[in-house]
C-alpha atoms as a printed R data frame, in Angstrom:
    type eleno elety resid chain resno       x       y      z
1   ATOM     1    CA   MET     A     1   3.910  10.026 26.307
2   ATOM     2    CA   ILE     A     2   4.748   6.987 24.228
3   ATOM     3    CA   VAL     A     3   4.405   3.512 25.725
4   ATOM     4    CA   VAL     A     4   6.302   0.655 24.124
5   ATOM     5    CA   LEU     A     5   4.789  -2.742 24.880
6   ATOM     6    CA   ALA     A     6   7.663  -5.181 24.691
7   ATOM     7    CA   GLY     A     7   8.267  -8.889 25.098
8   ATOM     8    CA   VAL     A     8   8.787 -12.083 23.172
9   ATOM     9    CA   SER     A     9   6.322 -13.248 20.564
10  ATOM    10    CA   GLY     A    10   3.224 -14.625 22.247
11  ATOM    11    CA   SER     A    11   3.524 -12.391 25.319
12  ATOM    12    CA   GLY     A    12   0.369 -10.476 24.393
13  ATOM    13    CA   LYS     A    13   1.803  -7.198 23.104
14  ATOM    14    CA   THR     A    14  -0.763  -6.741 20.341
15  ATOM    15    CA   THR     A    15  -3.751  -7.854 22.406
16  ATOM    16    CA   VAL     A    16  -2.774  -5.802 25.456
17  ATOM    17    CA   GLY     A    17  -1.962  -2.863 23.174
18  ATOM    18    CA   ALA     A    18  -5.468  -2.946 21.703
19  ATOM    19    CA   LEU     A    19  -7.005  -2.999 25.186
20  ATOM    20    CA   LEU     A    20  -4.818  -0.125 26.326
21  ATOM    21    CA   ALA     A    21  -5.619   1.898 23.198
22  ATOM    22    CA   GLU     A    22  -9.318   1.512 23.961
23  ATOM    23    CA   ARG     A    23  -8.974   2.391 27.641
24  ATOM    24    CA   LEU     A    24  -6.599   5.320 27.115
25  ATOM    25    CA   GLY     A    25  -7.999   6.642 23.855
26  ATOM    26    CA   TRP     A    26  -4.511   6.511 22.343
27  ATOM    27    CA   PRO     A    27  -3.485   5.330 18.876
28  ATOM    28    CA   CYS     A    28  -1.665   2.015 18.800
29  ATOM    29    CA   THR     A    29   0.448   0.331 16.171
30  ATOM    30    CA   ASP     A    30   1.878  -3.138 15.985
31  ATOM    31    CA   GLY     A    31   5.602  -2.890 15.360
32  ATOM    32    CA   ASP     A    32   5.337  -6.007 13.190
33  ATOM    33    CA   LEU     A    33   3.721  -3.787 10.552
34  ATOM    34    CA   LEU     A    34   6.942  -1.764 10.390
35  ATOM    35    CA   HIS     A    35   9.217  -4.693  9.523
36  ATOM    36    CA   PRO     A    36  10.936  -4.489  6.130
37  ATOM    37    CA   GLU     A    37   9.613  -7.112  3.721
38  ATOM    38    CA   VAL     A    38  12.955  -8.938  3.791
39  ATOM    39    CA   ASN     A    39  12.539  -9.519  7.552
40  ATOM    40    CA   ILE     A    40   9.020 -10.847  7.105
41  ATOM    41    CA   GLU     A    41  10.216 -13.216  4.379
42  ATOM    42    CA   LYS     A    42  13.009 -14.512  6.632
43  ATOM    43    CA   MET     A    43  10.631 -15.153  9.517
44  ATOM    44    CA   GLU     A    44   8.108 -16.842  7.209
45  ATOM    45    CA   ARG     A    45  10.921 -19.229  6.234
46  ATOM    46    CA   GLY     A    46  11.682 -19.846  9.916
47  ATOM    47    CA   VAL     A    47  15.000 -17.960  9.837
48  ATOM    48    CA   PRO     A    48  15.775 -15.959 13.003
49  ATOM    49    CA   LEU     A    49  16.556 -12.265 12.590
50  ATOM    50    CA   THR     A    50  19.995 -10.914 13.384
51  ATOM    51    CA   ASP     A    51  20.832  -7.610 15.034
52  ATOM    52    CA   GLU     A    52  21.569  -6.237 11.559
53  ATOM    53    CA   ASP     A    53  18.145  -7.382 10.332
54  ATOM    54    CA   ARG     A    54  16.405  -5.712 13.253
55  ATOM    55    CA   LEU     A    55  18.129  -2.323 12.948
56  ATOM    56    CA   PRO     A    56  15.989  -0.923 10.046
57  ATOM    57    CA   TRP     A    57  12.878  -2.152 11.870
58  ATOM    58    CA   LEU     A    58  13.919  -0.509 15.129
59  ATOM    59    CA   ARG     A    59  14.656   2.718 13.249
60  ATOM    60    CA   ALA     A    60  11.166   2.595 11.710
61  ATOM    61    CA   ILE     A    61   9.681   2.239 15.199
62  ATOM    62    CA   CYS     A    62  11.821   5.180 16.358
63  ATOM    63    CA   GLY     A    63  10.428   7.198 13.439
64  ATOM    64    CA   TRP     A    64   6.856   6.331 14.442
65  ATOM    65    CA   MET     A    65   7.607   7.363 18.026
66  ATOM    66    CA   ASP     A    66   9.289  10.589 16.934
67  ATOM    67    CA   ASP     A    67   6.308  11.522 14.741
68  ATOM    68    CA   ARG     A    68   3.946  11.111 17.704
69  ATOM    69    CA   LEU     A    69   6.216  13.037 20.053
70  ATOM    70    CA   ALA     A    70   6.706  15.859 17.531
71  ATOM    71    CA   SER     A    71   2.938  16.230 17.186
72  ATOM    72    CA   GLY     A    72   2.458  16.185 20.971
73  ATOM    73    CA   GLU     A    73   0.248  13.110 20.743
74  ATOM    74    CA   PRO     A    74   0.509  10.006 22.926
75  ATOM    75    CA   GLY     A    75   0.790   6.555 21.443
76  ATOM    76    CA   LEU     A    76   1.333   2.868 22.012
77  ATOM    77    CA   VAL     A    77   3.597   0.625 19.956
78  ATOM    78    CA   ALA     A    78   4.205  -3.119 20.278
79  ATOM    79    CA   CYS     A    79   7.809  -4.194 19.762
80  ATOM    80    CA   SER     A    80   9.802  -7.173 21.046
81  ATOM    81    CA   ALA     A    81  12.792  -5.059 22.267
82  ATOM    82    CA   LEU     A    82  14.545  -8.241 23.328
83  ATOM    83    CA   LYS     A    83  17.953  -6.732 24.015
84  ATOM    84    CA   ARG     A    84  19.080  -3.838 26.132
85  ATOM    85    CA   SER     A    85  20.739  -2.224 23.109
86  ATOM    86    CA   TYR     A    86  17.352  -2.214 21.342
87  ATOM    87    CA   ARG     A    87  15.642  -0.677 24.377
88  ATOM    88    CA   ASP     A    88  18.381   1.943 24.634
89  ATOM    89    CA   LEU     A    89  17.891   2.862 20.964
90  ATOM    90    CA   LEU     A    90  14.135   3.230 21.481
91  ATOM    91    CA   LEU     A    91  14.099   4.967 24.861
92  ATOM    92    CA   THR     A    92  17.324   6.862 25.631
93  ATOM    93    CA   PRO     A    93  16.795   9.774 23.226
94  ATOM    94    CA   ARG     A    94  13.083   9.922 24.087
95  ATOM    95    CA   PRO     A    95  12.535  10.912 27.734
96  ATOM    96    CA   ALA     A    96   8.750  10.958 27.171
97  ATOM    97    CA   ALA     A    97   8.774   7.238 26.318
98  ATOM    98    CA   ARG     A    98   8.243   4.382 28.745
99  ATOM    99    CA   MET     A    99   8.301   0.646 28.219
100 ATOM   100    CA   ALA     A   100   6.134  -2.064 29.720
101 ATOM   101    CA   PHE     A   101   8.071  -5.290 29.186
102 ATOM   102    CA   LEU     A   102   5.678  -8.249 29.314
103 ATOM   103    CA   ASP     A   103   7.416 -11.135 31.069
104 ATOM   104    CA   ILE     A   104   6.136 -14.585 30.106
105 ATOM   105    CA   GLY     A   105   7.473 -18.120 30.368
106 ATOM   106    CA   GLN     A   106   8.550 -19.941 27.239
107 ATOM   107    CA   ASP     A   107   6.014 -22.766 27.646
108 ATOM   108    CA   ILE     A   108   3.076 -20.362 27.937
109 ATOM   109    CA   ALA     A   109   4.280 -18.284 24.976
110 ATOM   110    CA   ALA     A   110   4.745 -21.472 22.917
111 ATOM   111    CA   GLY     A   111   1.186 -22.543 23.702
112 ATOM   112    CA   ARG     A   112  -0.160 -19.180 22.591
113 ATOM   113    CA   LEU     A   113   1.844 -19.266 19.354
114 ATOM   114    CA   ALA     A   114   0.626 -22.790 18.586
115 ATOM   115    CA   ALA     A   115  -2.947 -21.465 18.750
116 ATOM   116    CA   ARG     A   116  -2.192 -18.410 16.579
117 ATOM   117    CA   HIS     A   117  -2.719 -18.672 12.842
118 ATOM   118    CA   GLY     A   118  -1.995 -16.416  9.898
119 ATOM   119    CA   HIS     A   119   1.034 -14.614 11.359
120 ATOM   120    CA   PHE     A   120   4.416 -14.568  9.633
121 ATOM   121    CA   PHE     A   121   6.288 -15.355 12.865
122 ATOM   122    CA   ARG     A   122   6.792 -19.109 12.999
123 ATOM   123    CA   PRO     A   123   6.437 -20.759 16.428
124 ATOM   124    CA   SER     A   124   9.753 -22.508 15.734
125 ATOM   125    CA   LEU     A   125  11.459 -19.112 16.097
126 ATOM   126    CA   LEU     A   126  10.414 -18.664 19.724
127 ATOM   127    CA   GLY     A   127  13.521 -20.435 21.019
128 ATOM   128    CA   SER     A   128  15.726 -17.922 19.206
129 ATOM   129    CA   GLN     A   129  13.845 -15.057 20.866
130 ATOM   130    CA   PHE     A   130  14.376 -16.530 24.310
131 ATOM   131    CA   ALA     A   131  18.044 -17.143 23.437
132 ATOM   132    CA   ASP     A   132  18.428 -13.441 22.517
133 ATOM   133    CA   LEU     A   133  16.323 -12.190 25.439
134 ATOM   134    CA   GLU     A   134  17.994  -9.877 27.929
135 ATOM   135    CA   LEU     A   135  15.401  -9.182 30.604
136 ATOM   136    CA   PRO     A   136  15.370  -5.536 31.711
137 ATOM   137    CA   GLY     A   137  17.440  -4.769 34.771
138 ATOM   138    CA   PRO     A   138  16.630  -2.398 37.634
139 ATOM   139    CA   ASP     A   139  18.965   0.216 36.159
140 ATOM   140    CA   GLU     A   140  16.703   0.599 33.108
141 ATOM   141    CA   ALA     A   141  14.616   3.368 34.653
142 ATOM   142    CA   ALA     A   142  12.239   3.786 31.706
143 ATOM   143    CA   VAL     A   143  11.410   0.055 31.616
144 ATOM   144    CA   THR     A   144   8.861  -1.636 33.876
145 ATOM   145    CA   LEU     A   145   8.845  -5.442 33.956
146 ATOM   146    CA   ILE     A   146   5.221  -6.647 33.979
147 ATOM   147    CA   PRO     A   147   4.532 -10.330 34.683
148 ATOM   148    CA   VAL     A   148   1.893 -11.549 32.231
149 ATOM   149    CA   ALA     A   149  -1.305 -12.122 34.220
150 ATOM   150    CA   ASP     A   150  -3.984 -14.749 33.721
151 ATOM   151    CA   GLY     A   151  -5.590 -12.757 30.942
152 ATOM   152    CA   PRO     A   152  -5.002  -9.706 28.776
153 ATOM   153    CA   ASP     A   153  -7.458  -7.570 30.786
154 ATOM   154    CA   GLN     A   154  -5.472  -8.117 33.974
155 ATOM   155    CA   THR     A   155  -2.180  -7.515 32.170
156 ATOM   156    CA   ALA     A   156  -3.505  -4.259 30.668
157 ATOM   157    CA   ALA     A   157  -4.736  -3.152 34.102
158 ATOM   158    CA   GLU     A   158  -1.292  -3.837 35.557
159 ATOM   159    CA   VAL     A   159   0.406  -1.793 32.818
160 ATOM   160    CA   ILE     A   160  -1.957   1.109 33.557
161 ATOM   161    CA   ARG     A   161  -1.358   0.821 37.295
162 ATOM   162    CA   ARG     A   162   2.420   0.526 37.161
163 ATOM   163    CA   LEU     A   163   2.914   3.282 34.586
164 ATOM   164    CA   GLY     A   164   0.254   5.545 36.120
165 ATOM   165    CA   LEU     A   165  -1.526   5.954 32.776
166 ATOM   166    CA   PRO     A   166  -4.630   8.192 32.452
167 ATOM   167    CA   VAL     A   167  -7.568   5.854 31.863
168 ATOM   168    CA   ARG     A   168 -10.419   7.301 29.809
169 ATOM   169    CA   ASN     A   169 -12.500   4.195 29.237
170 ATOM   170    CA   SER     A   170 -13.036   1.561 31.915
171 ATOM   171    CA   PRO     A   171 -13.183  -2.088 30.840
172 ATOM   172    CA   ALA     A   172 -16.668  -3.446 30.269
């Protein structure tokens, strides 16, 4: 199984992904590492990405997922997947993939981004992510909407519970 942790920047994808990787014993990658350099440069300049900009990145994430699936290994990947078309690209041809979409309010995400340093995503871009955001609907069977809890431990526990994931390591 592949689990895609999705949501806007600041929703906790990377942090929750690391916790899940530890608890499940699964490899995890941050989809940000798969962005083409041109995308990173745009975001560093505070320029929002377009659908065309995101397509090579989404294809790279699909490649990562396909490699895991082909080897029969589980995995976790963090990816914003803001639009239904992006989620369809990631999930439709991969029946062994599920998505936990982390739902967070813009004010909370903005506060988290203001406290984050050293990342290429500029907090000024958050508004463009919320403008592009298409929350998953009930007809997206492979997508589970997870409200972001008070802390990453609770959010990770909710992802495990809702997706029925096989925990190997309990939280300390």
